[in-house]
Coordinates of C-alpha atoms in Angstrom, one line a residue:
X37 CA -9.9 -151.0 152.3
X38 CA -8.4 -152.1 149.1
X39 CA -8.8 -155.7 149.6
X40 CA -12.7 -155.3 148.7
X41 CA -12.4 -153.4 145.6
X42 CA -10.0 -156.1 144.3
X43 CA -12.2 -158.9 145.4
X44 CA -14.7 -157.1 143.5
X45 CA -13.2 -156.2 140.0
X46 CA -11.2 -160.3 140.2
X47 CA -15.2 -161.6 140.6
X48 CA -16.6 -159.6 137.7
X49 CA -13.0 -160.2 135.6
X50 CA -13.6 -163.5 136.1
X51 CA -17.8 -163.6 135.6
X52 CA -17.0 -161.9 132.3
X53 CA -13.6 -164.4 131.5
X54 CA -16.5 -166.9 131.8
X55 CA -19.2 -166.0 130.4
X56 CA -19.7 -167.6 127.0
X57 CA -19.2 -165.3 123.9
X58 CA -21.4 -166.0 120.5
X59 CA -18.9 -167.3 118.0
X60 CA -20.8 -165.3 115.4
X61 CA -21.5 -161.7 117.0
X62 CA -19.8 -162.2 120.1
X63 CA -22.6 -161.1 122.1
X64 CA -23.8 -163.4 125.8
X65 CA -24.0 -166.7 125.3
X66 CA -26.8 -168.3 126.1
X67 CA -27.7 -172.1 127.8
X68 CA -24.0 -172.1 128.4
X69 CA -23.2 -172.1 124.8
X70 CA -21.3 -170.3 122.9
X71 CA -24.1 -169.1 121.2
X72 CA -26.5 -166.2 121.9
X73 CA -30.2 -166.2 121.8
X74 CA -30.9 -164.0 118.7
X75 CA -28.1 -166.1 116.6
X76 CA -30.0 -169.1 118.3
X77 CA -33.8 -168.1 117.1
X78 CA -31.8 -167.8 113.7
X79 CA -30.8 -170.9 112.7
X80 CA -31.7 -172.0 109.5
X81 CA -33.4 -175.6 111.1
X82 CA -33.8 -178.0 108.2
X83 CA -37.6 -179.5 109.6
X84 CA -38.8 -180.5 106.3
X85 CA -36.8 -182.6 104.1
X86 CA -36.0 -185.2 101.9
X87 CA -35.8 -188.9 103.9
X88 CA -32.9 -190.3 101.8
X89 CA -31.0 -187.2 100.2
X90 CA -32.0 -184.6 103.6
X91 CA -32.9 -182.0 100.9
X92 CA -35.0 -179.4 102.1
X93 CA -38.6 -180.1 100.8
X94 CA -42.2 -178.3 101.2
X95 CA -43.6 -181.2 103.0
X96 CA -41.9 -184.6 104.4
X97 CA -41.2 -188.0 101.9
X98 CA -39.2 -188.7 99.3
X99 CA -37.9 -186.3 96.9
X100 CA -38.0 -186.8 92.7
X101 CA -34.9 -187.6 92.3
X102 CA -34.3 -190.2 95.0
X103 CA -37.5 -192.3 93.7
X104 CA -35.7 -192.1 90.4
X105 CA -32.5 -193.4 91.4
X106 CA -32.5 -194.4 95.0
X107 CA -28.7 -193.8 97.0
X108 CA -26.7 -196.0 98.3
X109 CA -27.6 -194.1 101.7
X110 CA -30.6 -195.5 103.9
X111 CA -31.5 -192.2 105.4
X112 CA -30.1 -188.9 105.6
X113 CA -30.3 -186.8 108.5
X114 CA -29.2 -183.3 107.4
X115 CA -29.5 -180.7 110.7
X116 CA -29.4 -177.6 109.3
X117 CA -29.5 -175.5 106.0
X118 CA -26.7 -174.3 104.6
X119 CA -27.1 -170.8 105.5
X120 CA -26.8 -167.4 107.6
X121 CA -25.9 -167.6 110.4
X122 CA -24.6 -171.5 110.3
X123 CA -22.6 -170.1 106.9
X124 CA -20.4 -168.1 109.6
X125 CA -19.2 -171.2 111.7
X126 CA -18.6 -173.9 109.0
X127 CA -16.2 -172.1 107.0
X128 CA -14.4 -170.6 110.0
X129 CA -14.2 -174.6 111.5
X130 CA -13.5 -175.9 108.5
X131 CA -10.5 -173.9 107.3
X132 CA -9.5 -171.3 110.2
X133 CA -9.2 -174.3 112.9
X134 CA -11.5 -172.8 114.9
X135 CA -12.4 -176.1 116.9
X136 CA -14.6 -174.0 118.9
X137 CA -17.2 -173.6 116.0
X138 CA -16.7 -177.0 115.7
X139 CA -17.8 -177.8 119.3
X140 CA -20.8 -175.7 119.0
X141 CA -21.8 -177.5 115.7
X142 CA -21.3 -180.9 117.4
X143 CA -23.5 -179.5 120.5
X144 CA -26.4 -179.0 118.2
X145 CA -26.1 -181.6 115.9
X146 CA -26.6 -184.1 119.3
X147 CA -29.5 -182.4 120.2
X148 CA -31.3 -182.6 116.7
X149 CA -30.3 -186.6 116.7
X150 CA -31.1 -187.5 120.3
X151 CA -34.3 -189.2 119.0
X152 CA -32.9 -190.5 115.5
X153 CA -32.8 -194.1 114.8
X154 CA -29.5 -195.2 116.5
X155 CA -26.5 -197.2 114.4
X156 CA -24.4 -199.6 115.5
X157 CA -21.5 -197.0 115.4
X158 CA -20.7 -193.3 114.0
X159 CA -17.7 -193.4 111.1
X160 CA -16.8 -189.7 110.1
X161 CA -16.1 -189.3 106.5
X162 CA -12.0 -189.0 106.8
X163 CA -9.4 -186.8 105.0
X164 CA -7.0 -188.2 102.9
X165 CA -3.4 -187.8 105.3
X166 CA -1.9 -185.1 102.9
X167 CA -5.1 -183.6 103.2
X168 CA -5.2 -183.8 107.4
X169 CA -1.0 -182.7 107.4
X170 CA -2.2 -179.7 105.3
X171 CA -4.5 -178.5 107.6
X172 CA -4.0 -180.2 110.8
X173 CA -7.2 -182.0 111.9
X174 CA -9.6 -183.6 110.5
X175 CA -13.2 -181.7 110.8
X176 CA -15.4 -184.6 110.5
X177 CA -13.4 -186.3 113.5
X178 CA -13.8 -183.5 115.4
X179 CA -17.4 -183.4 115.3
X180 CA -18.3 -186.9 115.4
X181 CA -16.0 -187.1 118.4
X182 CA -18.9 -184.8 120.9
X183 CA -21.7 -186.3 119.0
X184 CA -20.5 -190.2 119.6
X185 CA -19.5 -189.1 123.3
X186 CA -23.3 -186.9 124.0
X187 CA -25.2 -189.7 121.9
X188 CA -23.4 -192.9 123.7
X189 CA -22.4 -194.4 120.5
X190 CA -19.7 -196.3 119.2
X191 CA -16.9 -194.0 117.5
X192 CA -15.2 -196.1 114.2
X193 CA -12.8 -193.7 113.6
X194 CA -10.7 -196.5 112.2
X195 CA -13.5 -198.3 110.0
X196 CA -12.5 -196.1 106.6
X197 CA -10.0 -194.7 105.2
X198 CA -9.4 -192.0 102.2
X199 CA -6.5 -194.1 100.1
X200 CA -6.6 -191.8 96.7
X201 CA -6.2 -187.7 97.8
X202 CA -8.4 -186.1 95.5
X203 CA -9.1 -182.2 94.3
X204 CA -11.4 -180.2 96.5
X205 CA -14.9 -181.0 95.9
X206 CA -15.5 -177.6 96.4
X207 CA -13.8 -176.7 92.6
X208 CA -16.0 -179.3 90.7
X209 CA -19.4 -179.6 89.1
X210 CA -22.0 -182.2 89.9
X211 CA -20.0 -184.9 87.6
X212 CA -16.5 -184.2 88.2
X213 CA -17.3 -184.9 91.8
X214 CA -18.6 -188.3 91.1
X215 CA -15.9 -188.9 88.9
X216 CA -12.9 -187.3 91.4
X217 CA -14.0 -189.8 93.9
X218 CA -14.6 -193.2 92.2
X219 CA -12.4 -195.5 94.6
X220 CA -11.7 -192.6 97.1
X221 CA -12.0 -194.9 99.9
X222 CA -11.9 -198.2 101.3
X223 CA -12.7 -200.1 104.5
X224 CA -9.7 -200.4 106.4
X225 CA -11.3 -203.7 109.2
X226 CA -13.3 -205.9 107.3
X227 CA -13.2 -208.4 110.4
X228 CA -15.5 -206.4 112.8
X229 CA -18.4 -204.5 110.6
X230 CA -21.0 -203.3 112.4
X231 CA -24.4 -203.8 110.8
X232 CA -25.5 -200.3 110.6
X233 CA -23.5 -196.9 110.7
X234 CA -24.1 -193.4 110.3
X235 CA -21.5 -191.0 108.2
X236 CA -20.6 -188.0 109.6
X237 CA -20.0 -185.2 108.2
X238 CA -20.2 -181.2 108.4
X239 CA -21.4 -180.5 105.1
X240 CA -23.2 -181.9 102.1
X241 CA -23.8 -180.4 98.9
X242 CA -24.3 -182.8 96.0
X243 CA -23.6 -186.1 98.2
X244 CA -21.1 -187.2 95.9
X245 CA -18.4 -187.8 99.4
X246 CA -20.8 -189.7 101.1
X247 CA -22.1 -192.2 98.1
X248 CA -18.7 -192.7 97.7
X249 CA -18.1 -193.2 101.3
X250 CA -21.2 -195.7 101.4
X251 CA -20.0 -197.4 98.6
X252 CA -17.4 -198.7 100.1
X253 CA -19.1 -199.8 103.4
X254 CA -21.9 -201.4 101.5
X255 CA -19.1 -203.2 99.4
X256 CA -17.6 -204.4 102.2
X257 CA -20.9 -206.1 104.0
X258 CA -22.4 -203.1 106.1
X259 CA -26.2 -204.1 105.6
X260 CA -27.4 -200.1 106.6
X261 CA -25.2 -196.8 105.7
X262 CA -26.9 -193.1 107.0
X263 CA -25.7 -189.8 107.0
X264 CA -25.4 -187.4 109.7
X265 CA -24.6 -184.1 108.7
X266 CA -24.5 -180.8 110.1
X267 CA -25.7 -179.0 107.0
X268 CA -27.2 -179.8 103.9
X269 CA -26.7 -177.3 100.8
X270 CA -30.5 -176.7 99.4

């Protein structure tokens, strides 16, 4: 008789063990992500932007500043806008470790780029190794990792490197950026350059990493540099 009501409670134990859990109000998941369907409808989409910077704009083109002075960077594909309730995984994948935030940015981020323009190969923007000891991972490995894997693309994890460790971007101004990062990075395999690549990254605010980043790919004799981000500060 008791062999039933244990079958019973280990079957919904287990349907509920399974179940995925919104990272942000823990609530049901939802097309088996970890993400539930009023969180979903809530994303802050970034539909209308800027083609080169990915700067949120009222209708699609170019914004003023790019005609001004054109970047280094092709095309920028920004995902999202910074904000609520993206503004609760970032920060928690970024600096808590929680690689499962990072998943579910990665899972969304492929779906967004399914139709982009493909590149030769995906190079995440890297941490500088006292940087990556500090905090164990490196977060724009771990999401151009799923995307390279759901997208079929090349993964040059390997292709650049951070050589100078540099303050946090996140204490500067507009300048001081520019200026912490001049000859940040380098290309570690000149032999083998793909022709086109896209940067990846989880977060971009004045673009400062990823001109610097581009730089040094252009530099080096990659004809095309984009950016993929997860979410572009407006």
């Amino acid at each position: 008789m008791d062999v039933p009501k244990v079958d019973g409670w280990w079957r919904r134990a287990s349907r509920s063990l399974l179940t995925p859990r919104c990272l942000i109000c823990r609530e049901r998941g939802c097309n088996g992500r970890d993400l539930c369907a009023s969180c979903a409808d809530r994303l802050p989409w970034n539909r209308i932007a800027c083609l080169q910077c990915g700067l949120p704009m009222s209708a699609p083109g170019v914004c003023g500043d790019c005609l001004r002075d054109p970047p280094l960077l092709a095309e920028t594909r920004a995902v999202f806008v910074y904000g609520f309730p993206l503004d609760r995984l970032v920060p928690r994948f970024k600096f808590h470790r929680d690689l499962a935030a990072g998943r579910l940015m990665a899972d969304l981020m492929a779906g967004a780029l399914a139709s982009a323009p493909r590149p030769d190969a995906l190079v995440p923007v890297p941490l500088h190794a006292r940087r990556i000891r500090q905090r164990g991972y490196d977060q724009a490995l771990e999401l151009a990792r799923p995307l390279a894997a759901a997208l079929a693309l090349p993964l040059r994890a390997d292709l650049l490197q951070r050589i100078r460790a540099t303050a946090a971007q996140s204490e500067l101004d507009a300048g001081q950026r520019q200026r912490n990062l001049a000859r940040a990075f380098a290309v570690a395999d000149q032999a083998a350059l793909p022709a086109r690549v896209a940067l990846v990254d989880d977060v971009m605010t004045t673009g400062a990493t990823l001109a610097a980043a581009a730089h040094a790919l252009r530099a080096a004799g990659v004809e095309r540099v984009d950016a993929w981000v997860c979410a572009r500060v407006p």
